[in-house]
Each structure stands twice: as C-alpha cells, then as structure tokens.
Coordinates of C-alpha atoms in Angstrom, one line a residue:
X1 CA 0.0 -0.1 0.1
X2 CA 2.9 2.4 -0.6
X3 CA 1.1 4.2 -3.5
X4 CA -1.8 4.8 -0.8
X5 CA -4.2 2.6 -2.7
X6 CA -6.1 -0.5 -1.2
X7 CA -7.1 -3.6 -3.1
X8 CA -10.5 -5.0 -2.3
X9 CA -9.0 -8.0 -0.1
X10 CA -7.0 -5.2 1.8
X11 CA -10.0 -3.0 2.3
X12 CA -11.9 -6.2 3.4
X13 CA -9.3 -7.1 6.0
X14 CA -9.1 -3.5 7.2
X15 CA -13.0 -3.6 7.7
X16 CA -12.6 -6.9 9.6
X17 CA -9.9 -5.3 12.0
X18 CA -12.5 -2.5 12.9
X19 CA -14.6 -4.5 15.4
X20 CA -17.5 -2.8 16.8
X21 CA -16.8 -1.5 20.5
X22 CA -20.1 -0.3 22.2
X23 CA -20.4 2.4 24.5
X24 CA -24.2 1.4 24.6
X25 CA -24.9 -1.8 22.7
X26 CA -27.0 -1.2 19.5
X27 CA -27.0 2.8 20.3
X28 CA -23.5 4.3 20.3
X29 CA -20.0 3.0 19.4
X30 CA -16.8 4.1 20.4
X31 CA -15.0 6.5 18.1
X32 CA -18.0 8.3 16.8
X33 CA -18.6 11.9 16.4
X34 CA -22.4 12.5 17.1
X35 CA -24.3 15.7 17.1
X36 CA -27.3 15.9 19.5
X37 CA -29.8 18.8 18.9
X38 CA -32.8 20.0 20.7
X39 CA -34.9 23.0 21.6
X40 CA -34.7 24.6 25.2
X41 CA -36.5 22.5 27.8
X42 CA -36.9 19.5 25.3
X43 CA -34.9 17.1 27.7
X44 CA -31.7 17.4 26.0
X45 CA -29.8 18.4 29.0
X46 CA -31.5 15.8 31.2
X47 CA -30.7 13.1 28.5
X48 CA -27.1 14.2 28.1
X49 CA -26.5 13.9 31.6
X50 CA -28.2 10.5 32.2
X51 CA -26.3 9.2 29.3
X52 CA -22.7 10.6 30.6
X53 CA -23.5 9.0 34.2
X54 CA -24.6 5.5 32.6
X55 CA -21.3 5.3 30.7
X56 CA -19.4 6.3 33.6
X57 CA -21.0 4.0 36.1
X58 CA -21.9 1.0 33.7
X59 CA -25.5 1.5 34.1
X60 CA -27.7 0.6 31.2
X61 CA -29.2 3.8 29.3
X62 CA -32.7 3.5 28.4
X63 CA -32.3 -0.2 28.2
X64 CA -29.1 0.0 26.1
X65 CA -26.5 -2.2 28.0
X66 CA -23.0 -0.7 28.8
X67 CA -20.4 -3.4 28.2
X68 CA -17.8 -1.5 30.0
X69 CA -17.4 1.8 31.9
X70 CA -16.1 4.8 30.2
X71 CA -14.5 8.2 31.3
X72 CA -16.4 11.5 30.8
X73 CA -14.6 14.7 29.7
X74 CA -17.3 17.7 29.7
X75 CA -16.3 20.8 28.0
X76 CA -18.4 23.7 29.1
X77 CA -18.1 26.0 26.5
X78 CA -21.5 27.5 27.1
X79 CA -20.0 29.0 30.4
X80 CA -22.6 27.5 32.8
X81 CA -21.8 27.9 36.5
X82 CA -20.1 25.0 38.1
X83 CA -23.0 25.0 40.5
X84 CA -25.5 24.2 37.8
X85 CA -23.5 21.7 36.2
X86 CA -23.1 19.9 39.7
X87 CA -26.9 20.0 40.2
X88 CA -27.6 18.6 36.8
X89 CA -25.3 15.8 37.0
X90 CA -26.1 14.9 40.5
X91 CA -29.8 14.3 39.7
X92 CA -28.8 11.5 37.6
X93 CA -26.2 9.6 39.8
X94 CA -27.8 7.0 41.8
X95 CA -26.2 6.0 45.3
X96 CA -24.4 3.0 44.0
X97 CA -22.8 4.9 41.2
X98 CA -21.3 7.8 43.3
X99 CA -17.9 6.2 43.6
X100 CA -17.3 5.5 39.8
X101 CA -18.7 8.7 38.9
X102 CA -16.3 10.4 41.2
X103 CA -13.4 8.5 39.7
X104 CA -14.6 8.8 36.0
X105 CA -15.8 12.6 35.5
X106 CA -13.7 15.2 34.4
X107 CA -14.4 18.9 33.4
X108 CA -12.1 21.4 31.6
X109 CA -11.7 24.2 33.9
X110 CA -12.9 27.5 32.7
X111 CA -9.6 29.4 32.9
X112 CA -8.0 26.5 30.8
X113 CA -10.6 26.7 27.9
X114 CA -9.2 27.6 24.6
X115 CA -11.8 28.8 22.2
X116 CA -12.6 28.0 19.5
X117 CA -12.0 24.3 20.5
X118 CA -10.0 22.5 18.0
X119 CA -9.0 18.8 17.6
X120 CA -5.5 19.4 19.0
X121 CA -7.0 21.1 22.1
X122 CA -9.2 18.2 22.6
X123 CA -6.5 15.4 22.1
X124 CA -4.5 17.1 24.7
X125 CA -7.4 17.0 27.3
X126 CA -8.0 13.2 26.3
X127 CA -4.4 12.5 26.8
X128 CA -4.5 14.5 30.2
X129 CA -7.5 12.4 31.4
X130 CA -5.8 9.2 30.1
X131 CA -2.6 10.1 31.9
X132 CA -4.6 10.2 35.3
X133 CA -6.6 7.1 34.5
X134 CA -4.9 4.9 32.0
X135 CA -3.7 5.4 28.6
X136 CA -6.2 2.4 27.2
X137 CA -9.1 3.9 28.6
X138 CA -11.9 5.1 26.2
X139 CA -14.5 7.5 27.1
X140 CA -17.0 10.4 25.9
X141 CA -16.1 13.9 25.3
X142 CA -19.2 16.2 25.7
X143 CA -18.9 19.7 24.0
X144 CA -21.9 22.0 25.0
X145 CA -22.3 23.5 22.6
X146 CA -21.5 23.8 18.9
X147 CA -21.7 27.6 18.4
X148 CA -20.0 28.3 21.7
X149 CA -17.4 25.7 21.5
X150 CA -16.4 25.2 17.8
X151 CA -17.7 28.3 15.8
X152 CA -16.3 31.3 18.1
X153 CA -14.9 34.0 15.8
X154 CA -16.6 32.5 12.7
X155 CA -18.8 34.6 10.5
X156 CA -22.5 34.8 11.5
X157 CA -24.4 31.9 10.3
X158 CA -21.3 29.7 9.6
X159 CA -23.2 26.7 10.5
X160 CA -25.2 26.9 7.2
X161 CA -22.1 27.1 5.0
X162 CA -21.0 23.6 4.0
X163 CA -17.4 24.3 3.3
X164 CA -16.8 25.8 6.5
X165 CA -18.7 23.2 8.7
X166 CA -16.7 20.4 7.0
X167 CA -13.3 22.2 7.6
X168 CA -14.2 22.6 11.3
X169 CA -15.7 19.0 12.0
X170 CA -13.6 16.7 10.0
X171 CA -10.6 17.0 12.2
X172 CA -12.7 16.3 15.1
X173 CA -14.4 13.5 13.4
X174 CA -10.8 12.2 12.7
X175 CA -9.9 12.5 16.3
X176 CA -12.8 10.5 17.5
X177 CA -12.0 7.6 15.3
X178 CA -8.2 7.7 16.0
X179 CA -8.5 7.7 19.8
X180 CA -11.8 5.4 20.1
X181 CA -13.5 8.3 21.9
X182 CA -17.1 9.3 21.4
X183 CA -17.2 13.1 20.8
X184 CA -20.9 14.5 21.4
X185 CA -21.6 17.9 20.2
X186 CA -24.7 19.4 21.7
X187 CA -26.7 22.1 19.4
X188 CA -29.8 23.8 19.2
X189 CA -32.7 22.8 17.0
X190 CA -34.1 25.3 14.4
X191 CA -37.1 27.0 15.9
X192 CA -39.2 26.8 12.8
X193 CA -38.4 23.3 11.6
X194 CA -37.4 21.5 14.6
X195 CA -34.5 20.1 12.9
X196 CA -30.6 21.0 13.8
X197 CA -29.8 24.5 12.7
X198 CA -27.2 24.4 10.0
X199 CA -25.9 22.9 6.7
X200 CA -26.3 19.3 5.5
X201 CA -22.5 19.1 5.7
X202 CA -23.2 18.7 9.6
X203 CA -24.5 15.3 9.4
X204 CA -22.2 14.5 6.5
X205 CA -19.3 14.9 8.8
X206 CA -20.7 12.8 11.7
X207 CA -21.5 9.2 12.3
X208 CA -24.9 10.2 13.7
X209 CA -27.5 12.8 14.6
X210 CA -29.8 12.6 17.5
X211 CA -32.7 14.9 18.2
X212 CA -35.1 15.2 20.9
X213 CA -38.5 17.1 21.2
X214 CA -41.2 17.8 23.6
X215 CA -44.5 19.2 23.0
X216 CA -45.5 21.9 25.4
X217 CA -48.5 20.0 26.8
X218 CA -46.8 16.5 27.1
X219 CA -44.8 15.2 30.1
X220 CA -42.5 13.0 27.6
X221 CA -40.1 13.6 24.9
X222 CA -39.2 12.0 21.9
X223 CA -35.7 10.9 21.3
X224 CA -34.6 10.1 17.7
X225 CA -31.3 8.6 16.7
X226 CA -29.9 8.5 13.0
X227 CA -26.8 7.0 12.2
X228 CA -25.0 6.1 9.0
X229 CA -26.3 2.5 9.4
X230 CA -29.8 2.9 10.6
X231 CA -32.5 4.9 12.0
X232 CA -33.8 3.7 15.2
X233 CA -37.3 3.6 16.3
X234 CA -38.3 6.7 18.1
X235 CA -37.6 6.3 21.8
X236 CA -40.5 7.8 24.2
X237 CA -38.8 9.1 27.5
X238 CA -40.0 10.4 30.5
X239 CA -38.3 12.1 33.6
X240 CA -39.0 10.1 37.0
X241 CA -37.7 10.7 40.4
X242 CA -35.5 7.5 39.4
X243 CA -34.0 9.1 36.4
X244 CA -34.8 9.0 32.8
X245 CA -37.2 6.1 31.7
X246 CA -38.5 4.8 28.4
X247 CA -42.2 5.6 28.5
X248 CA -43.2 2.9 25.8
X249 CA -42.4 2.2 22.2
X250 CA -45.3 1.8 20.0
X251 CA -43.4 -0.1 17.3
X252 CA -43.0 -3.0 19.7
X253 CA -45.2 -6.1 19.0
X254 CA -47.6 -5.5 21.9
X255 CA -47.3 -1.8 23.0
X256 CA -48.7 -1.0 26.5
X257 CA -51.4 1.9 27.2
X258 CA -48.6 4.4 28.0
X259 CA -47.0 3.8 24.3
X260 CA -50.3 4.4 22.6
X261 CA -51.0 7.5 24.7
X262 CA -47.7 8.7 24.2
X263 CA -48.0 8.3 20.5
X264 CA -51.2 10.1 20.5
X265 CA -49.9 13.0 22.5
X266 CA -47.4 14.0 19.9
X267 CA -50.2 14.8 17.2
X268 CA -51.6 18.4 16.9
X269 CA -55.0 19.1 18.2
X270 CA -55.7 21.5 15.3
X271 CA -57.4 19.5 12.5
X272 CA -55.9 22.1 9.8
X273 CA -52.5 20.9 11.1
X274 CA -53.2 17.3 11.1
X275 CA -50.4 14.8 9.9
X276 CA -50.4 12.5 7.2
X277 CA -49.1 8.9 7.2
X278 CA -46.0 10.2 5.6
X279 CA -45.5 12.8 8.5
X280 CA -45.7 10.3 11.1
X281 CA -42.9 8.2 9.3
X282 CA -40.8 11.3 8.7
X283 CA -41.1 12.3 12.5
X284 CA -39.9 8.8 13.6
X285 CA -42.9 7.9 15.5
X286 CA -43.3 4.8 13.2
X287 CA -41.6 2.9 10.3
X288 CA -43.0 2.1 6.9
X289 CA -43.9 -1.5 8.1
X290 CA -45.6 -0.3 11.5
X291 CA -47.4 3.0 10.4
X292 CA -50.7 1.4 9.4
X293 CA -51.3 -0.4 12.6
X294 CA -49.9 2.3 14.9
X295 CA -52.5 4.6 13.4
X296 CA -55.1 2.1 13.9
X297 CA -54.0 1.9 17.6
X298 CA -53.9 5.6 17.6
X299 CA -57.4 5.9 16.5
X300 CA -58.7 3.6 19.2
X301 CA -56.8 6.0 21.8
X302 CA -57.9 9.2 20.6
X303 CA -56.9 10.1 17.2
X304 CA -59.3 11.7 14.7
X305 CA -59.0 10.8 10.9
X306 CA -60.1 13.3 8.4
X307 CA -59.9 13.4 4.4
X308 CA -60.6 10.9 2.0
X309 CA -57.8 8.9 1.7
X310 CA -56.9 9.6 -2.0
X311 CA -54.7 12.1 -4.1
X312 CA -55.5 15.6 -3.4
X313 CA -57.4 14.6 0.0
X314 CA -54.9 12.4 2.0
X315 CA -56.0 10.9 5.4
X316 CA -54.9 13.3 8.1
X317 CA -54.7 12.6 11.9
X318 CA -55.1 14.9 14.8
X319 CA -55.8 14.3 18.5
X320 CA -59.1 15.3 20.3
X321 CA -58.9 18.0 22.4
X322 CA -59.6 17.6 26.0
X323 CA -61.7 20.5 27.5
X324 CA -61.1 21.6 31.4
X325 CA -64.4 19.8 32.2
X326 CA -63.3 16.7 30.8
X327 CA -65.3 16.4 27.5
X328 CA -63.7 16.2 24.1
X329 CA -64.0 17.7 20.7
X330 CA -62.6 16.5 17.5

C-alpha cells in the first residue's frame, strides 16, 4: 500500500479489524462524532447527563446495555456555572454509582478553555485524562455546545456554510476515530423546522445525529437517533424521580397503554394541522412497516381521522382536544 491504494482484499482485512466496540450496545459505538440537538426545555440536558452517568457507572441507558465503564470529559463551552453543572449531573447519579462517577468524570476548567475548540486541544485534554486514569481507557467528550465551542470567531450563520462546517468538523471526527473516544456535540434545533440549525454538511461530517423534542403539553420527550447504518425507532422518554425512563415504544409487537397514549400525545389538536401517514413516518413515530397498525391503535386511543384517503385529500390525523370539564371535541 506504498502508493496509498487499497485492493478489495486489503479493504476487507482492514474492515474486519474494525471490530464494533460499544458504549451502549446497539445505540452508540466508540470512536463516533455525534450531533445531539434539541430546543430549550426539550430534555436535551437531562438526556445528556443521564447518558454520561450511565456510561461512567456501567448502568444501562434507556435499556441499552453498557459493556464497560467509560471516562467522561465535559467541555463547558457555554460557560454554565459549576453549581449548575453539579446539580444537573448529581440528579442523575444513583447512590451505588457515586464512587464510579467521582473517579471517571472530568471537566475542563474555565480558565483552561481555549476557544474555539479544535482537534489538537481536545486531543491534549483526552491525553491528560488518560494520563490520570490509564492510556487504554476510552470515554465520551461532551461539548456544550456547537456554536459556543467550535464556531467562536466564525462569520455569522457559519453553520449554514457547507465548506466551513466540513473544515471545522472533519478534524474532530478524525480525532474520534483515532482515539476511540465518542465526541458528542450539543446543538440547538431550528425554531421553525425542529431540525438541527445548519448545513447538510453537519450530518455529513458525523456518524450520527440525535434529536429530542417535547410538545408543550406533554410530560414525555421523543428521542430520535439516526446513524450511517440505520434509523432507530423513536424512543419515548419520561423523567421520573429515579431518572430517565422509557415511556413505551409503539413499534413493539405488543405496545402498552402508555405507548399508545404517548403516540397520540405527539399529534396536533388542530384539524387543519393534522399529519399525514408520511408525516408520522418522517417524524420517526413509526416505520413504513408499522405505521398502519400504529395509526389504527392511535384511532382507538384518541386520534381523529379526516380526509378521503386519495390524491388531493389524503387521510390526516389529529388528536381530540380535552376541555377543562373533561369533555372532548374532534
């Protein structure tokens, strides 16, 4: 390979050597750069804290097993007070995980922050953590957030420029691959679309895009995970005293009542804003294979169907509005 070219056999041998090593089995691999976006109060911070604590203490995250404990390096580019960070993470740490969390959590000191962050700075901090804990250890770098951490000094709206975002993100993606550390970058959702704010180059330079949203009237959030390999079924999550928990998955063979209720809660109450079958799939609430059955269960659980089911007048679905007196209206 002196000329920099790989034969098919050489590529296959290299691929075989790249064994999957999971942080959370079936959800997140080591060495991945992931963007996680959500609107304020959508549950993004809570989910991130729960994820970090689960990885450090070896506890399952939303049912996904943790094969081994990982280190956590938190980069507080947003400049949140240490008091705020402590309270956020402390809520997620269970009594039997305190010792592991104390040993495996690190945060970059505010006076040691070099903005904008780049791959070399992050590499030095990863190596500093490994020097304290062990050179072979792997972990998760959480960067909070994209704009305050990586785009300082860049032109306004730079996240919409494909060339700039590729220039900024690709060295960090390469760092994740080289070190085996996950680099999780937090970002804000676009207010109008609910999608991440920025260019298509952002997912192009990452291994995955996670999103979370919560409707104003709902007690639960919807977590969606897209990777280069697959789009996972949407996860309905709810905050409890004992931490973040799954609130049900409507795509399972026998969804429980909570799953149906949570599915219905996502729909608008305004008939004019009703969703089509394709909308339901696009929002990750069901797959092409499960959407028909999901909508049928939804109709039994409070959805209303309008339209004629043909071109120009597709079926649309909204949920009944519950009045203060307990009565409903379509």
